[in-house]
């Protein structure tokens, strides 16, 4: 690690800092002392300061070390840079009313590592002594090479590296943001060319004009900037289309180029910033709300669907789990959560609108994934016939009770899926006069759009089917413990009543899952669909919420044959009146009223009191009670407790008077 300092003696010193982990100490090595950093130096080249920039008034106010970065068009990577920022005016003086025109000069040094060599004669001298070391093996030396200076007609208040260090973004005191390339710090103006997509700014997005500021900071993906003005008031601005597009919609070519630019930035954020892409989703939502409204659904399909499809392609994530897949491998891949989280966020259309179908699919799968992780980490089953010690028995009983909410939610989702499937089956019955498969498929698709239900997709998307089967394996083992080991324990009797009150027995839903799984595999094998096409089919169902027409034989078998036999084994009336409003998947008035009047802990799946202290997810707006994790959460599960089910961080809500409904909307706004 390199550290640059500026001393009282007005010297710039550069140090190498290492860590000795065995001794837990820092190793600091002085590398270079720079005394001649005059911004009007004669050897500065053609980039020296312009006339009228008096050096005595210039002050060094910031040092920045830019680490090495991969080169784009050359074989050698970019070397580290040391940037010194000199200015003739202070931030407080930089105000339009004061008439000052500040000027900043960026003094640059390129740091290259070379390995010194000695004259061959020294090696000959060393060879005469058997105990002499080889003098040619010298330590690499860091060389500082002065580069031409860069002048900016404003004060640079912050610097940020973008695109793996190949681009630098400068926030200026006049409220503007400049993007410059790495080699020569040349400006990168937008070319608005739809033929290529290298960055959001290149495609045409820009920051709206802002007021002069004292400080500004860019978001990790550089599509949002927050600035503090001279009144010490913070203002947030998102990238948006230029003012010329205020009254018109961009054509398809620009929309597609924007989608590719967002895909590229999302890929960089996944590998560089872990799970942070809230600024990207906010910028995309702003673009959709301003330029891709409901009457432009065709253009919306050229933006959202290609974006969600391409993020799977560029990150190379497998979404086909129709074969024999180990659930542990799926759970360990964090990219699935990140892409589902982005899909969930983009489905938010406003405080007065319900989630889109694509967003509901992502929401349900994320909830199932969380349930699977908690069952696997905290609900390990006890082998049959093995008695536990008294203290272990008590701890297990407490653990099982803490899972009542998650178990009830999973069973409620199971009943919701079957109830919605009966509604979809009615669409085929109403269209029974037609023998055209296309007409029946269209009738089911229209019914899905009418209900905005993800039920059919949750059975045919292999991710959710995999999670359902994994969760039910734990439920079966719990059932064995209830009936054989703990029939007289009140906690276990209560758990047994949760299972018995389910309108759809667990065994019947497992049979439905098995038949759907077999029918999907049968379609893939009978039509000899190659693996690449299977992945595209699975990805299409995941990101749209609609089952592929190529799987219609499996859908028809489910809605006509499987459900027909299931109807004879379940109480359809009890299933119809089953309350699934707390799932957050229905759009009826009862569900809207429940989300308005109740608050659901998204982690434990229990209703919270009005006085409970809350944490709120800054992405999906879900809430949880602000309490320490229970005793059974250890290891990885404690880390899971720190983040929402969508993978984002919690925000503490200290104002208990804030109104938060079941959707997580605060005071009616997201």
XYZ file of C-alpha atoms in Angstrom:
670
model
C 0.000 0.000 0.000
C 1.274 3.482 -0.876
C 0.642 6.512 1.337
C 1.400 10.131 0.404
C 1.739 12.844 3.062
C 2.312 16.592 3.055
C 4.466 17.831 5.923
C 4.728 21.173 7.689
C 7.999 21.709 5.854
C 5.986 21.624 2.607
C 7.463 18.337 1.421
C 5.493 15.542 -0.207
C 6.607 12.200 1.161
C 5.588 8.806 -0.199
C 5.730 5.662 1.947
C 5.192 1.966 1.409
C 3.080 0.466 4.180
C 2.898 -3.261 4.789
C 1.489 -5.458 7.531
C 3.417 -8.070 9.463
C 0.577 -10.411 10.408
C 2.732 -12.577 12.630
C 3.829 -9.639 14.771
C 0.663 -7.598 14.113
C 2.706 -4.528 13.278
C 2.950 -2.111 10.375
C 6.076 -1.986 8.239
C 6.638 1.560 6.962
C 9.295 2.244 4.343
C 10.098 5.724 3.073
C 10.173 5.751 -0.731
C 10.427 9.304 -2.006
C 10.522 12.927 -0.875
C 9.300 15.457 -3.431
C 10.441 19.008 -2.837
C 10.092 20.521 -6.320
C 6.409 20.297 -7.071
C 6.039 23.824 -8.398
C 2.950 23.921 -10.568
C 4.689 26.321 -12.948
C 7.903 24.313 -13.179
C 9.810 24.694 -16.429
C 10.100 20.942 -16.906
C 6.384 20.425 -16.563
C 5.988 20.289 -20.328
C 3.202 21.827 -22.355
C 0.663 21.182 -19.623
C 1.982 23.922 -17.335
C -0.354 26.453 -15.824
C -1.724 29.145 -18.078
C -0.645 32.726 -17.771
C -2.262 34.575 -14.928
C -1.950 31.687 -12.455
C 0.433 33.112 -9.840
C 2.328 30.319 -8.119
C 2.741 32.119 -4.758
C -1.026 32.094 -4.325
C -1.425 28.424 -5.284
C -1.826 26.026 -2.385
C -1.710 22.250 -2.318
C -5.039 21.154 -0.861
C -5.342 17.486 -1.788
C -3.217 14.437 -2.599
C -4.575 11.374 -4.358
C -2.877 8.066 -5.186
C -4.442 6.223 -8.103
C -3.555 2.496 -8.006
C -2.538 0.527 -11.100
C -5.280 -0.405 -13.520
C -5.624 -2.761 -16.490
C -4.934 -1.130 -19.829
C -7.647 -1.263 -22.440
C -5.783 -1.225 -25.744
C -2.175 -1.960 -24.719
C -0.407 -4.955 -23.242
C 1.089 -3.073 -20.277
C -1.124 -2.033 -17.374
C -1.384 1.534 -16.168
C 1.186 2.446 -13.520
C 0.160 4.062 -10.222
C -0.283 7.837 -10.236
C 0.301 10.481 -7.594
C -1.947 13.500 -8.109
C -1.421 16.824 -6.376
C -4.201 19.431 -6.544
C -3.204 23.112 -6.356
C -5.694 25.942 -6.199
C -5.663 29.746 -6.044
C -8.907 30.104 -4.061
C -10.519 28.482 -1.054
C -13.820 26.657 -1.159
C -15.540 29.395 0.833
C -14.294 32.018 -1.627
C -15.653 30.043 -4.536
C -19.002 31.788 -4.715
C -20.549 33.578 -7.718
C -21.314 36.690 -5.676
C -17.641 37.125 -4.777
C -16.534 37.335 -8.388
C -13.680 34.848 -8.005
C -12.701 32.520 -10.830
C -10.717 29.735 -9.153
C -8.307 27.648 -11.110
C -7.061 24.196 -10.168
C -3.872 22.638 -11.459
C -3.405 18.869 -11.281
C 0.270 17.970 -10.923
C 0.937 14.346 -11.816
C 3.690 11.848 -11.164
C 3.743 8.382 -12.718
C 5.258 5.753 -10.430
C 7.047 2.939 -12.204
C 8.963 0.093 -10.629
C 12.312 -0.773 -12.141
C 14.935 -3.296 -11.089
C 18.408 -1.712 -10.885
C 21.340 -3.571 -12.409
C 25.072 -3.274 -11.695
C 28.026 -3.373 -14.011
C 29.081 -6.985 -14.766
C 32.402 -6.230 -13.065
C 30.755 -6.305 -9.660
C 29.614 -9.887 -10.302
C 33.175 -10.861 -11.146
C 34.416 -9.355 -7.902
C 31.778 -11.230 -5.925
C 32.681 -14.561 -7.580
C 36.160 -14.398 -6.024
C 34.657 -14.628 -2.551
C 32.714 -17.771 -1.763
C 30.704 -16.185 1.028
C 29.704 -13.040 -0.914
C 26.114 -12.524 -1.974
C 25.184 -11.837 -5.552
C 25.235 -8.026 -5.922
C 23.104 -8.127 -9.071
C 20.000 -9.108 -7.075
C 18.898 -5.627 -6.029
C 15.492 -4.644 -4.743
C 13.116 -2.958 -7.222
C 13.115 0.815 -7.054
C 10.128 3.132 -7.446
C 10.761 5.900 -9.987
C 8.665 9.066 -10.104
C 8.207 10.625 -13.552
C 6.644 14.071 -13.812
C 3.780 14.310 -16.317
C 2.262 17.419 -17.919
C -0.118 19.336 -15.709
C -3.854 19.605 -16.228
C -5.784 22.830 -15.591
C -9.422 22.969 -14.526
C -11.422 26.188 -14.261
C -12.958 25.252 -10.916
C -12.051 23.666 -7.616
C -11.988 19.862 -7.633
C -13.699 18.821 -4.418
C -13.529 15.019 -4.805
C -12.036 12.318 -7.031
C -13.348 8.831 -7.708
C -12.004 5.957 -9.779
C -14.391 4.186 -12.140
C -14.351 1.159 -14.424
C -11.597 -0.651 -12.523
C -9.466 2.502 -12.369
C -9.454 3.237 -16.114
C -11.612 6.364 -15.705
C -11.477 9.171 -13.156
C -14.472 11.268 -12.132
C -13.958 14.768 -10.737
C -16.656 16.600 -8.776
C -16.191 20.346 -9.205
C -17.165 23.177 -6.892
C -19.477 24.692 -9.520
C -21.738 21.616 -9.224
C -20.601 19.815 -12.361
C -19.040 16.359 -12.737
C -16.278 15.620 -15.234
C -15.219 12.192 -16.501
C -11.617 11.858 -17.713
C -9.621 8.953 -19.097
C -6.677 7.457 -17.231
C -3.698 8.028 -19.594
C -3.868 11.797 -20.208
C -6.814 12.873 -18.056
C -8.587 13.988 -21.223
C -12.277 14.821 -20.972
C -14.671 12.109 -22.085
C -17.582 13.974 -23.639
C -20.740 11.992 -24.451
C -20.965 11.007 -28.115
C -24.590 9.794 -27.839
C -23.716 6.974 -30.215
C -26.103 4.001 -29.994
C -23.585 1.807 -31.834
C -21.469 1.264 -28.736
C -21.885 1.422 -24.968
C -18.780 2.050 -22.879
C -20.322 4.007 -19.983
C -23.510 5.711 -18.909
C -22.050 9.135 -19.702
C -20.909 8.049 -23.163
C -24.382 6.825 -24.078
C -25.898 10.167 -23.140
C -26.847 10.261 -19.467
C -25.744 13.349 -17.568
C -26.169 15.021 -14.214
C -28.625 17.902 -14.126
C -27.097 21.291 -13.391
C -26.433 21.960 -9.720
C -25.548 24.867 -7.481
C -21.988 25.678 -6.332
C -20.984 23.343 -3.540
C -18.452 22.945 -0.768
C -18.181 19.182 -1.178
C -19.612 16.503 -3.408
C -19.375 12.714 -3.490
C -20.306 10.208 -6.165
C -22.039 6.915 -5.540
C -20.003 3.723 -6.135
C -21.368 3.398 -9.673
C -21.034 7.145 -10.339
C -24.646 7.606 -11.409
C -25.686 9.582 -8.326
C -24.005 12.566 -6.707
C -24.719 14.225 -3.370
C -23.427 17.758 -2.847
C -23.371 20.098 0.146
C -23.956 23.716 -0.840
C -22.774 26.863 0.915
C -25.782 26.691 3.216
C -24.606 23.230 4.295
C -27.669 21.618 2.745
C -27.175 18.255 1.001
C -28.760 17.713 -2.427
C -28.981 14.425 -4.317
C -28.965 14.252 -8.115
C -29.307 11.205 -10.359
C -28.066 10.801 -13.893
C -30.784 11.370 -16.458
C -31.357 12.042 -20.119
C -30.441 15.512 -21.410
C -33.015 18.286 -21.369
C -33.556 17.811 -25.101
C -35.406 14.551 -24.305
C -37.735 16.155 -21.762
C -40.738 16.091 -24.099
C -39.916 13.067 -26.215
C -39.044 9.404 -25.862
C -35.637 8.107 -26.998
C -35.709 5.765 -29.971
C -35.146 2.040 -29.623
C -31.453 2.224 -30.521
C -30.692 4.600 -27.641
C -32.840 2.574 -25.230
C -30.973 -0.616 -26.134
C -27.595 1.120 -25.785
C -28.617 2.399 -22.353
C -29.611 -1.114 -21.313
C -26.179 -2.438 -22.339
C -24.432 0.385 -20.480
C -26.382 -0.460 -17.321
C -25.504 -4.144 -17.791
C -21.804 -3.310 -17.997
C -21.952 -1.124 -14.887
C -23.923 -3.767 -12.978
C -21.271 -6.344 -13.828
C -18.530 -4.040 -12.522
C -20.495 -3.366 -9.332
C -21.028 -7.092 -8.695
C -17.331 -7.846 -8.900
C -16.077 -4.590 -7.415
C -18.635 -3.329 -4.904
C -20.132 -6.615 -3.680
C -23.885 -6.090 -3.462
C -24.186 -2.334 -3.912
C -26.241 -1.231 -6.891
C -28.975 0.900 -5.333
C -27.784 3.917 -7.295
C -28.097 1.939 -10.530
C -31.647 0.802 -9.779
C -32.660 4.342 -8.753
C -31.267 5.758 -12.006
C -32.992 3.071 -14.055
C -36.302 3.675 -12.287
C -36.000 7.413 -12.974
C -35.382 6.708 -16.655
C -38.365 4.362 -16.804
C -40.721 6.756 -15.030
C -39.764 9.690 -17.246
C -39.396 8.051 -20.649
C -40.869 4.515 -20.586
C -44.370 4.877 -19.235
C -47.177 2.361 -19.592
C -48.084 3.621 -23.058
C -44.533 2.772 -24.141
C -44.639 -0.882 -23.108
C -42.870 -1.914 -26.305
C -39.876 0.267 -25.479
C -39.993 -0.919 -21.878
C -39.565 -4.475 -23.166
C -36.472 -3.360 -25.105
C -34.989 -1.978 -21.875
C -35.844 -4.090 -18.824
C -36.028 -7.542 -20.372
C -32.692 -7.258 -22.242
C -31.083 -5.828 -19.105
C -32.244 -8.673 -16.850
C -31.332 -11.226 -19.504
C -27.871 -9.842 -20.194
C -26.785 -9.578 -16.557
C -27.151 -13.360 -16.384
C -25.134 -13.685 -19.584
C -22.204 -11.416 -18.680
C -21.809 -12.873 -15.181
C -22.232 -16.437 -16.504
C -24.708 -17.601 -13.875
C -26.507 -20.871 -14.469
C -30.272 -20.661 -13.940
C -31.155 -24.172 -15.155
C -31.672 -26.435 -12.145
C -34.035 -28.852 -13.834
C -31.435 -31.616 -13.574
C -29.803 -33.108 -10.517
C -28.406 -30.067 -8.731
C -26.986 -29.812 -5.254
C -28.874 -27.143 -3.341
C -25.751 -26.229 -1.373
C -23.988 -25.128 -4.568
C -26.918 -22.885 -5.440
C -27.035 -21.297 -1.992
C -23.312 -20.581 -1.958
C -23.499 -18.613 -5.207
C -24.198 -15.044 -4.102
C -24.727 -13.799 -7.651
C -28.202 -15.358 -7.735
C -29.248 -13.188 -4.811
C -27.762 -10.057 -6.375
C -29.571 -10.487 -9.674
C -32.871 -11.401 -8.021
C -32.466 -8.355 -5.795
C -32.017 -6.114 -8.834
C -35.055 -7.707 -10.493
C -37.059 -7.119 -7.327
C -36.023 -3.470 -7.109
C -36.840 -2.669 -10.735
C -40.394 -3.962 -10.281
C -41.288 -1.060 -8.001
C -43.541 1.275 -9.975
C -44.564 3.789 -7.324
C -46.367 4.031 -4.029
C -49.808 3.626 -5.612
C -48.905 0.613 -7.758
C -48.399 -3.063 -7.062
C -45.238 -4.924 -7.829
C -44.786 -6.192 -11.352
C -45.023 -9.903 -12.103
C -41.270 -10.139 -12.607
C -40.673 -8.440 -9.260
C -43.079 -10.811 -7.482
C -41.215 -13.841 -8.819
C -37.928 -12.431 -7.526
C -39.545 -11.519 -4.190
C -40.935 -15.019 -3.615
C -37.692 -16.768 -4.589
C -35.663 -14.507 -2.287
C -38.032 -15.335 0.583
C -37.753 -19.065 -0.171
C -33.984 -18.755 -0.345
C -33.918 -17.097 3.069
C -36.129 -19.831 4.530
C -33.849 -22.515 3.084
C -30.753 -20.893 4.539
C -32.284 -20.537 7.995
C -33.552 -24.123 7.992
C -30.148 -25.406 6.897
C -28.228 -23.326 9.442
C -30.470 -23.363 12.491
C -32.900 -26.247 12.171
C -30.761 -29.338 11.956
C -32.917 -32.369 12.487
C -32.410 -34.825 15.319
C -31.766 -38.413 14.185
C -34.769 -40.691 14.932
C -34.425 -42.729 18.100
C -31.618 -40.559 19.511
C -32.524 -38.802 22.768
C -31.012 -35.405 23.478
C -29.711 -34.235 26.879
C -32.052 -32.007 28.856
C -30.241 -28.765 28.068
C -29.957 -29.620 24.369
C -33.633 -30.598 24.293
C -34.634 -27.233 25.774
C -32.440 -25.341 23.321
C -33.890 -27.267 20.384
C -37.424 -26.553 21.556
C -36.668 -22.821 21.728
C -35.082 -22.963 18.290
C -38.085 -24.692 16.749
C -40.467 -22.121 18.279
C -38.455 -19.277 16.765
C -39.061 -20.866 13.343
C -42.856 -20.924 13.602
C -43.221 -17.740 11.545
C -40.993 -18.923 8.693
C -42.660 -22.333 8.615
C -46.130 -20.751 8.550
C -45.090 -18.388 5.767
C -43.735 -21.230 3.621
C -46.912 -23.284 4.097
C -49.036 -20.231 3.309
C -47.071 -19.725 0.085
C -47.729 -23.364 -0.794
C -51.481 -22.888 -0.329
C -51.417 -19.618 -2.263
C -49.777 -21.341 -5.251
C -52.385 -24.119 -5.366
C -55.289 -21.676 -4.966
C -54.016 -19.510 -7.827
C -53.514 -22.603 -9.998
C -57.177 -23.477 -9.589
C -58.010 -20.000 -10.927
C -55.734 -20.562 -13.920
C -57.293 -23.981 -14.543
C -60.685 -22.277 -14.740
C -59.381 -20.241 -17.676
C -58.844 -23.459 -19.664
C -62.286 -24.739 -18.671
C -63.862 -21.503 -19.892
C -61.985 -21.973 -23.149
C -62.833 -25.686 -23.425
C -64.664 -25.236 -26.707
C -61.351 -24.435 -28.387
C -58.956 -27.274 -29.189
C -56.216 -24.900 -30.273
C -53.237 -25.133 -27.921
C -52.247 -21.573 -28.753
C -55.675 -20.302 -27.712
C -55.478 -22.165 -24.409
C -51.971 -20.852 -23.774
C -53.129 -17.312 -24.495
C -56.112 -17.755 -22.167
C -53.838 -18.831 -19.304
C -51.394 -15.999 -20.040
C -54.224 -13.447 -20.034
C -55.424 -14.801 -16.688
C -51.906 -14.486 -15.255
C -51.791 -10.862 -16.401
C -55.234 -10.213 -14.933
C -54.342 -11.670 -11.531
C -50.691 -10.560 -11.679
C -49.899 -13.872 -10.026
C -46.477 -15.586 -9.950
C -47.946 -18.955 -8.888
C -47.385 -20.810 -12.163
C -43.879 -19.401 -12.560
C -42.947 -20.496 -9.026
C -43.663 -24.093 -10.011
C -41.938 -24.008 -13.392
C -38.883 -21.903 -12.550
C -36.353 -24.511 -11.457
C -34.835 -22.281 -8.741
C -38.056 -22.016 -6.740
C -38.886 -25.671 -7.353
C -35.472 -26.639 -5.991
C -35.996 -24.519 -2.861
C -39.497 -25.887 -2.261
C -38.213 -29.454 -2.337
C -35.296 -28.662 -0.041
C -37.542 -26.956 2.542
C -40.066 -29.782 2.551
C -37.314 -32.235 3.398
C -36.931 -30.400 6.726
C -40.702 -30.407 7.189
C -40.854 -34.175 6.778
C -38.172 -34.672 9.405
C -39.982 -32.322 11.769
C -43.147 -34.349 11.244
C -41.302 -37.478 12.317
C -40.093 -35.755 15.477
C -43.618 -34.515 16.257
C -45.263 -37.927 16.028
C -42.519 -40.216 17.335
C -40.361 -38.280 19.779
C -42.228 -35.335 21.289
C -45.993 -35.962 21.173
C -46.570 -34.440 24.644
C -44.400 -31.318 24.339
C -46.640 -28.183 24.029
C -44.280 -26.487 21.566
C -44.194 -29.495 19.292
C -47.968 -29.965 19.532
C -48.367 -26.336 18.434
C -46.040 -26.985 15.512
C -48.102 -30.022 14.596
C -51.251 -27.888 14.559
C -49.574 -25.472 12.105
C -49.051 -28.335 9.682
C -52.517 -29.832 10.249
C -54.301 -26.510 9.613
C -52.857 -26.243 6.120
C -55.689 -26.763 3.560
C -53.227 -28.482 1.220
C -51.383 -31.395 2.869
C -47.631 -31.309 2.513
C -47.566 -34.684 0.768
C -49.996 -33.501 -1.916
C -47.918 -30.445 -2.766
C -44.792 -32.587 -2.959
C -46.619 -34.798 -5.426
C -47.484 -31.747 -7.525
C -43.830 -30.691 -7.490
C -42.701 -34.163 -8.532
C -45.169 -34.315 -11.426
C -44.220 -30.840 -12.670
C -40.556 -31.751 -12.456
C -41.105 -34.987 -14.375
C -43.258 -33.289 -17.031
C -40.709 -30.506 -17.594
C -37.929 -33.046 -17.996
C -40.158 -35.056 -20.313
C -40.696 -32.036 -22.582
C -36.978 -31.310 -22.667
C -36.190 -34.906 -23.602
C -39.039 -35.514 -26.060
C -38.324 -32.349 -28.034
C -34.570 -32.856 -27.663
C -34.084 -29.301 -26.471
C -30.340 -28.621 -26.174
C -28.802 -27.370 -22.956
C -28.284 -23.831 -24.267
C -31.973 -23.538 -25.177
C -33.007 -24.932 -21.789
C -31.028 -22.212 -20.074
C -32.714 -19.552 -22.202
C -36.135 -21.007 -21.391
C -35.382 -21.031 -17.674
C -33.998 -17.509 -17.780
C -37.016 -16.223 -19.694
C -39.450 -17.673 -17.137
C -37.404 -16.258 -14.261
C -37.215 -12.672 -15.506
C -40.709 -12.368 -17.001
C -42.903 -14.574 -14.804
C -44.484 -16.292 -17.831
C -43.971 -19.947 -18.697
C -42.424 -20.610 -22.090
C -44.825 -21.809 -24.840
C -42.470 -24.739 -25.427
C -43.431 -26.061 -21.976
C -47.154 -25.863 -22.669
C -47.599 -29.680 -22.594
C -46.319 -29.662 -18.990
C -48.547 -26.676 -18.104
C -51.598 -28.333 -19.648
C -50.915 -31.577 -17.773
C -50.682 -29.642 -14.506
C -53.859 -27.587 -14.971
C -56.030 -30.378 -16.344
C -54.830 -33.706 -14.959
C -52.823 -33.012 -11.790
C -55.195 -30.377 -10.387
C -58.228 -32.488 -11.268
C -57.039 -35.303 -9.007
C -55.876 -32.820 -6.367
C -59.305 -31.190 -6.227
C -60.752 -34.444 -4.927
C -58.241 -34.620 -2.080
C -58.329 -31.061 -0.666
C -61.071 -28.844 0.695
C -61.350 -26.266 -2.098
C -63.630 -24.010 -0.046
C -61.192 -23.928 2.868
C -58.379 -23.223 0.437
C -60.362 -20.368 -1.123
C -60.828 -18.649 2.240
C -57.226 -19.228 3.321
C -55.733 -15.838 4.203
C -52.610 -15.249 2.100
C -52.658 -11.449 2.317
C -49.507 -11.363 4.458
C -47.423 -12.946 1.709
C -47.227 -9.675 -0.242
C -48.086 -11.407 -3.534
C -51.777 -10.561 -3.976
C -53.212 -7.324 -5.347
C -56.738 -7.537 -3.935
C -58.169 -4.990 -1.514
C -57.827 -7.303 1.492
C -54.098 -7.687 0.869
C -53.659 -3.942 0.393
C -55.500 -3.304 3.644
C -53.382 -5.860 5.521
C -50.130 -4.292 4.278
C -51.392 -0.872 5.320
C -52.482 -1.841 8.825
C -49.837 -4.423 9.760
C -46.064 -4.674 9.880
C -44.339 -7.959 9.075
C -40.846 -8.851 10.229
C -39.319 -10.059 6.962
C -36.672 -12.112 8.791
C -38.785 -14.013 11.338
C -42.118 -13.710 9.445
C -44.043 -12.519 12.505
C -46.307 -9.511 12.913
C -44.731 -6.624 14.820
C -46.341 -4.371 17.372
C -46.842 -0.680 16.703
C -44.230 0.240 19.328
C -41.489 -2.032 18.041
C -38.196 -0.428 17.054
C -37.550 -1.141 13.403
C -34.821 -1.563 10.888
C -35.717 -0.893 7.278
C -34.071 -2.194 4.130
C -32.903 0.672 1.949
C -33.629 -1.300 -1.228
C -36.844 -3.308 -0.926
C -38.203 -1.295 2.069
C -38.923 -4.428 4.125
C -38.709 -4.076 7.898
C -37.525 -6.154 10.835
C -37.518 -5.639 14.581
C -34.351 -3.942 15.784
C -33.323 -6.632 18.272
C -30.192 -8.768 18.678
C -30.222 -12.149 16.912
C -31.496 -15.056 19.025
C -29.106 -17.434 20.719
C -29.264 -20.100 18.055
C -27.936 -17.822 15.291
C -24.241 -18.508 14.985
C -21.575 -18.295 12.340
C -22.885 -17.531 8.878
C -26.441 -17.035 10.124
C -25.366 -14.046 12.238
C -24.002 -12.398 9.094
C -27.260 -13.182 7.324
C -29.146 -11.454 10.136
C -27.228 -8.250 9.404
C -28.697 -7.891 5.924
C -32.158 -8.089 4.417
C -33.339 -11.134 2.482
C -32.572 -9.176 -0.693
C -28.949 -8.827 0.430
C -28.991 -5.109 1.173
C -28.122 -3.324 4.419
C -30.500 -2.265 7.146
C -31.215 1.315 8.161
C -32.223 1.985 11.749
C -35.533 3.827 12.075
C -35.193 5.912 15.223
C -38.418 7.863 14.760
C -41.040 5.526 16.170
C -43.789 7.842 14.971
C -43.072 7.138 11.342
C -45.834 5.218 9.660
C -44.537 2.059 8.037
C -46.969 -0.370 6.464
C -46.429 -3.962 5.421
C -44.788 -2.948 2.165
C -42.196 -0.986 4.055
C -43.425 2.349 2.697
C -42.653 5.164 5.084
C -45.202 7.969 5.305
C -46.657 6.754 2.017
C -43.350 6.998 0.150
C -40.568 4.570 -0.568
